[in-house]
Amino acid sequence: MAKLIDGKSISKQIKDELAQRAGELAKAGCTVTLAVIQVGSDPASTVYVNNKKKGCEYIGIRSLSYELAQETGEEELLALIGELNGRGDVNGILVQLPLPGHIDEDRVIRAIDPTKDVDGFHPQNVGALCIGQPGFVSCTPAGIIQLLKRSGVSIAGKECVILGRSNIVGKPMALLMLRENATVTIAHSRTTDLKEVTKRADILIVAVGKPKMITREYVKEGAVVIDVGINRSETGKLCGDVDFEDVEGICSAITPVPGGVGPMTIAMLLHNCLESVNLQ
């Protein structure tokens, strides 16, 4: 029976540690503040934003909320970011993605001060990760490293296959696993003999956005499987990119969906908020 990697429990451990750090900063007269901007009222984005606010409240840092109308113009959004960049009492700025189609996401990400970019999406922070310099690391990949370490999974020397090459998960995940001395392969939709590639993995990290795509045919016996996907099945039930029931019997450890990677993303966002004090 595979070990269940419990993201809820591990994220709580991290948040409790962060609450202690936030308390120490508060005693030293430093109030950490996260500004969250949401444009429009996409239901999934609203859930994420509310969870981020609850996370701030839990660890004891201040959150500022900017809920802008769907039709808000790009220049108006950039002006708000510019104002928050200049505020000494704001440590982190987060713009909830996706943005409405009339706004250029890349331009918005680049507008955020890199020392306040707690999502870790600014090109300067991505470049810093590439060359091992200090900076913010994208929250989901950073959370996966913590899941592995705190579950007793050794990374150094292991064969790691990452399925998916997005800027938010796949690419930074590969860089972080390299930093932990894994041997890393990135596979994607154009990979030939995909099953042969994924079956080499001691650690298989899946972020493709296709419900239950990964079955036991893709997985080496005894592998650790990390499922980043959040999808709805045909019956409307939340599920991952991995067919959990099929794969559970063959792997040594696996993350569930929900309750695996998801809670870690917010825990690492809060971690970045506290790190912002040092970077600034």
Coordinates of C-alpha atoms in Angstrom, one line a residue:
M1 CA 0.0 0.0 0.0
A2 CA 1.4 3.4 -1.0
K3 CA 2.2 6.0 1.7
L4 CA -0.2 8.9 1.4
I5 CA 1.7 12.3 1.3
D6 CA -0.6 14.5 3.3
G7 CA -0.3 18.1 2.1
K8 CA -2.9 19.4 4.6
S9 CA -0.9 18.2 7.5
I10 CA 2.5 19.3 6.2
S11 CA 1.2 22.7 5.2
K12 CA -0.2 23.2 8.7
Q13 CA 3.3 22.4 10.1
I14 CA 4.8 25.0 7.9
K15 CA 2.1 27.6 8.7
D16 CA 2.6 27.0 12.4
E17 CA 6.4 27.6 12.0
L18 CA 5.6 30.8 10.0
A19 CA 3.1 32.0 12.6
Q20 CA 6.0 31.8 15.2
R21 CA 8.3 33.8 12.8
A22 CA 5.6 36.4 12.1
G23 CA 5.1 36.8 15.9
E24 CA 8.8 37.4 16.4
L25 CA 8.8 40.0 13.6
A26 CA 5.8 41.7 15.1
K27 CA 7.5 41.9 18.5
A28 CA 10.4 43.6 16.7
G29 CA 8.0 46.2 15.3
C30 CA 7.7 44.7 11.8
T31 CA 4.2 44.1 10.4
V32 CA 4.4 42.0 7.3
T33 CA 1.7 42.9 4.6
L34 CA 0.5 41.1 1.5
A35 CA -1.5 43.0 -1.1
V36 CA -3.7 40.7 -3.2
I37 CA -5.3 42.1 -6.5
Q38 CA -8.1 40.2 -8.2
V39 CA -9.6 41.5 -11.5
G40 CA -13.1 40.1 -12.2
S41 CA -15.0 37.5 -10.2
D42 CA -13.8 34.1 -11.6
P43 CA -15.2 31.6 -9.0
A44 CA -12.0 29.5 -8.8
S45 CA -9.9 32.7 -8.4
T46 CA -12.2 33.9 -5.7
V47 CA -11.7 30.6 -3.8
Y48 CA -7.9 30.9 -4.1
V49 CA -7.9 34.6 -3.0
N50 CA -10.1 33.8 0.1
N51 CA -7.7 30.9 1.0
K52 CA -4.8 33.3 0.8
K53 CA -6.6 35.8 3.1
K54 CA -7.3 33.0 5.6
G55 CA -3.7 31.9 5.4
C56 CA -2.5 35.5 6.2
E57 CA -4.9 35.7 9.1
Y58 CA -3.8 32.2 10.4
I59 CA 0.0 33.1 10.6
G60 CA -0.7 36.7 11.8
I61 CA 0.2 38.9 8.8
R62 CA -1.8 41.7 7.4
S63 CA -3.6 41.3 4.0
L64 CA -4.9 44.1 1.8
S65 CA -7.5 43.2 -0.8
Y66 CA -8.1 44.9 -4.1
E67 CA -11.1 43.5 -5.9
L68 CA -11.3 45.2 -9.3
A69 CA -14.2 45.0 -11.9
Q70 CA -13.8 42.6 -14.9
E71 CA -13.7 45.6 -17.3
T72 CA -10.8 47.3 -15.4
G73 CA -8.2 48.6 -17.9
E74 CA -4.6 47.5 -18.1
E75 CA -3.3 51.0 -17.4
E76 CA -5.4 51.2 -14.3
L77 CA -4.1 47.9 -13.0
L78 CA -0.5 48.9 -13.7
A79 CA -1.1 52.2 -11.9
L80 CA -2.3 50.3 -8.8
I81 CA 0.8 48.0 -8.9
G82 CA 3.1 51.1 -9.3
E83 CA 1.5 52.6 -6.2
L84 CA 1.9 49.4 -4.2
N85 CA 5.5 49.1 -5.4
G86 CA 6.2 52.5 -3.8
R87 CA 4.5 51.8 -0.5
G88 CA 7.0 51.0 2.3
D89 CA 4.2 49.2 4.3
V90 CA 3.6 46.6 1.6
N91 CA 6.0 43.7 1.5
G92 CA 4.4 41.4 -1.1
I93 CA 2.2 42.0 -4.1
L94 CA 0.1 39.2 -5.7
V95 CA -2.0 39.6 -8.8
Q96 CA -4.4 36.6 -9.1
L97 CA -4.2 34.8 -12.5
P98 CA -5.7 34.3 -15.0
L99 CA -6.4 37.9 -15.9
P100 CA -9.2 39.0 -18.3
G101 CA -8.2 38.6 -22.0
H102 CA -7.8 42.4 -22.6
I103 CA -4.9 42.6 -20.0
D104 CA -1.4 41.5 -20.9
E105 CA -0.4 39.1 -18.1
D106 CA 3.3 39.3 -19.0
R107 CA 3.4 43.1 -18.8
V108 CA 1.6 42.9 -15.4
I109 CA 4.0 40.4 -14.0
R110 CA 7.0 42.5 -15.1
A111 CA 5.5 45.6 -13.5
I112 CA 5.7 44.1 -10.0
D113 CA 8.8 45.0 -8.0
P114 CA 10.9 41.8 -8.0
T115 CA 11.5 42.2 -4.3
K116 CA 7.7 42.1 -3.7
D117 CA 6.9 39.4 -6.3
V118 CA 5.9 36.7 -3.8
D119 CA 4.5 34.5 -6.6
G120 CA 8.0 34.2 -8.0
F121 CA 6.9 34.8 -11.6
H122 CA 9.0 38.0 -12.4
P123 CA 11.7 37.2 -15.0
Q124 CA 14.3 38.5 -12.5
N125 CA 13.3 35.9 -9.9
V126 CA 13.1 33.2 -12.5
G127 CA 16.6 34.1 -13.7
A128 CA 17.9 34.2 -10.1
L129 CA 16.6 30.6 -9.6
C130 CA 18.5 29.5 -12.8
I131 CA 21.8 30.7 -11.5
G132 CA 21.3 30.0 -7.8
Q133 CA 21.0 33.6 -6.7
P134 CA 18.6 34.8 -3.9
G135 CA 15.1 35.5 -5.0
F136 CA 11.5 34.3 -4.7
V137 CA 10.7 30.8 -5.9
S138 CA 7.4 29.9 -7.6
C139 CA 5.1 28.6 -4.8
T140 CA 3.9 25.3 -6.2
P141 CA 7.4 23.9 -7.0
A142 CA 8.8 25.1 -3.7
G143 CA 5.9 23.4 -1.9
I144 CA 6.6 20.1 -3.7
I145 CA 10.2 20.2 -2.5
Q146 CA 8.9 20.6 1.1
L147 CA 6.4 17.8 0.6
L148 CA 9.2 15.4 -0.5
K149 CA 11.6 16.5 2.3
R150 CA 9.1 16.4 5.1
S151 CA 7.8 13.0 4.0
G152 CA 11.3 11.5 4.2
V153 CA 11.8 11.2 0.4
S154 CA 15.5 11.4 -0.5
I155 CA 16.0 13.5 -3.7
A156 CA 19.8 13.5 -4.3
G157 CA 20.9 11.1 -7.0
K158 CA 17.3 10.1 -7.8
E159 CA 15.9 10.0 -11.4
C160 CA 13.2 12.6 -11.5
V161 CA 10.8 13.0 -14.5
I162 CA 8.6 16.1 -14.6
L163 CA 5.6 15.8 -17.0
G164 CA 4.7 19.4 -18.1
R165 CA 6.9 22.4 -19.1
S166 CA 4.9 25.4 -17.9
N167 CA 6.6 28.5 -16.6
I168 CA 4.7 28.2 -13.3
V169 CA 5.3 24.5 -12.5
G170 CA 7.4 22.5 -14.9
K171 CA 10.4 24.6 -15.6
P172 CA 11.0 26.0 -12.0
M173 CA 10.3 22.4 -10.7
A174 CA 13.2 21.1 -12.9
L175 CA 15.5 23.8 -11.6
L176 CA 14.7 23.1 -8.0
M177 CA 15.1 19.3 -8.4
L178 CA 18.5 20.0 -10.0
R179 CA 19.4 22.2 -7.0
E180 CA 18.6 19.2 -4.8
N181 CA 21.0 17.0 -6.9
A182 CA 18.4 14.9 -8.7
T183 CA 18.9 13.8 -12.3
V184 CA 16.1 15.6 -14.2
T185 CA 14.1 14.9 -17.4
I186 CA 11.3 17.2 -18.5
A187 CA 8.7 15.4 -20.6
H188 CA 5.8 17.0 -22.5
S189 CA 3.2 16.5 -25.2
R190 CA 5.8 16.1 -27.9
T191 CA 7.9 13.5 -26.0
T192 CA 8.3 10.3 -27.9
D193 CA 7.7 7.0 -26.0
L194 CA 6.3 8.9 -23.1
K195 CA 5.6 5.8 -21.0
E196 CA 9.2 4.6 -21.4
V197 CA 10.4 8.0 -20.2
T198 CA 8.1 8.3 -17.2
K199 CA 8.8 4.6 -16.2
R200 CA 12.4 5.6 -15.5
A201 CA 11.4 8.0 -12.7
D202 CA 12.1 7.4 -9.1
I203 CA 10.1 10.6 -8.5
L204 CA 7.4 11.4 -11.1
I205 CA 5.9 14.9 -10.9
V206 CA 2.8 15.3 -13.1
A207 CA 1.5 18.8 -14.2
V208 CA -0.3 18.3 -17.5
G209 CA -3.9 19.4 -16.8
K210 CA -5.5 16.2 -18.1
P211 CA -7.8 14.3 -15.7
K212 CA -6.5 10.8 -14.7
M213 CA -4.1 10.7 -17.7
I214 CA -1.4 8.9 -15.8
T215 CA -2.2 5.2 -15.1
R216 CA 0.1 2.5 -13.8
E217 CA 1.5 1.9 -17.3
Y218 CA 3.4 5.2 -16.9
V219 CA 4.8 4.4 -13.4
K220 CA 7.8 2.4 -12.3
E221 CA 7.1 0.1 -9.3
G222 CA 8.1 1.8 -6.1
A223 CA 8.2 5.3 -7.6
V224 CA 7.1 8.4 -5.6
V225 CA 4.2 10.2 -7.5
I226 CA 3.4 13.9 -7.1
D227 CA 0.1 15.0 -8.7
V228 CA -0.1 18.7 -9.4
G229 CA -3.3 18.6 -11.4
I230 CA -6.7 19.8 -10.2
N231 CA -9.5 18.8 -12.6
R232 CA -13.1 17.8 -12.5
S233 CA -14.0 14.2 -13.5
E234 CA -17.0 13.4 -15.7
T235 CA -19.1 13.2 -12.6
G236 CA -18.0 16.6 -11.4
K237 CA -15.7 15.2 -8.6
L238 CA -12.2 16.8 -8.1
C239 CA -9.4 14.7 -9.4
G240 CA -5.8 15.0 -10.4
D241 CA -3.8 14.2 -13.6
V242 CA -3.0 10.8 -12.0
D243 CA -5.5 8.0 -11.9
F244 CA -5.0 7.6 -8.1
E245 CA -6.9 4.3 -7.7
D246 CA -4.9 2.7 -10.5
V247 CA -1.5 4.0 -9.5
E248 CA -1.7 3.7 -5.7
G249 CA -1.1 -0.1 -5.8
I250 CA 2.2 0.3 -7.7
C251 CA 4.0 3.3 -6.2
S252 CA 5.7 3.7 -2.8
A253 CA 4.2 7.2 -2.0
I254 CA 1.6 9.4 -3.7
T255 CA -0.2 12.8 -3.2
P256 CA -4.0 12.8 -3.1
V257 CA -6.2 15.3 -5.0
P258 CA -7.5 17.3 -3.2
G259 CA -5.3 17.6 -0.1
G260 CA -1.8 17.0 -1.6
V261 CA 0.0 19.8 -3.5
G262 CA -2.8 22.4 -3.3
P263 CA -2.4 23.4 0.4
M264 CA 1.4 23.6 0.0
T265 CA 1.1 26.4 -2.6
I266 CA -0.5 28.8 -0.1
A267 CA 1.9 27.7 2.7
M268 CA 4.9 28.7 0.4
L269 CA 3.2 31.9 -0.6
L270 CA 3.1 32.9 3.1
H271 CA 6.7 31.7 3.5
N272 CA 7.7 34.1 0.6
C273 CA 5.8 37.0 2.3
L274 CA 8.0 36.6 5.4
E275 CA 11.2 36.1 3.2
S276 CA 10.3 39.5 1.5
V277 CA 11.4 41.3 4.7
N278 CA 14.9 39.9 4.3
L279 CA 15.0 40.6 0.5
Q280 CA 13.9 44.2 1.0

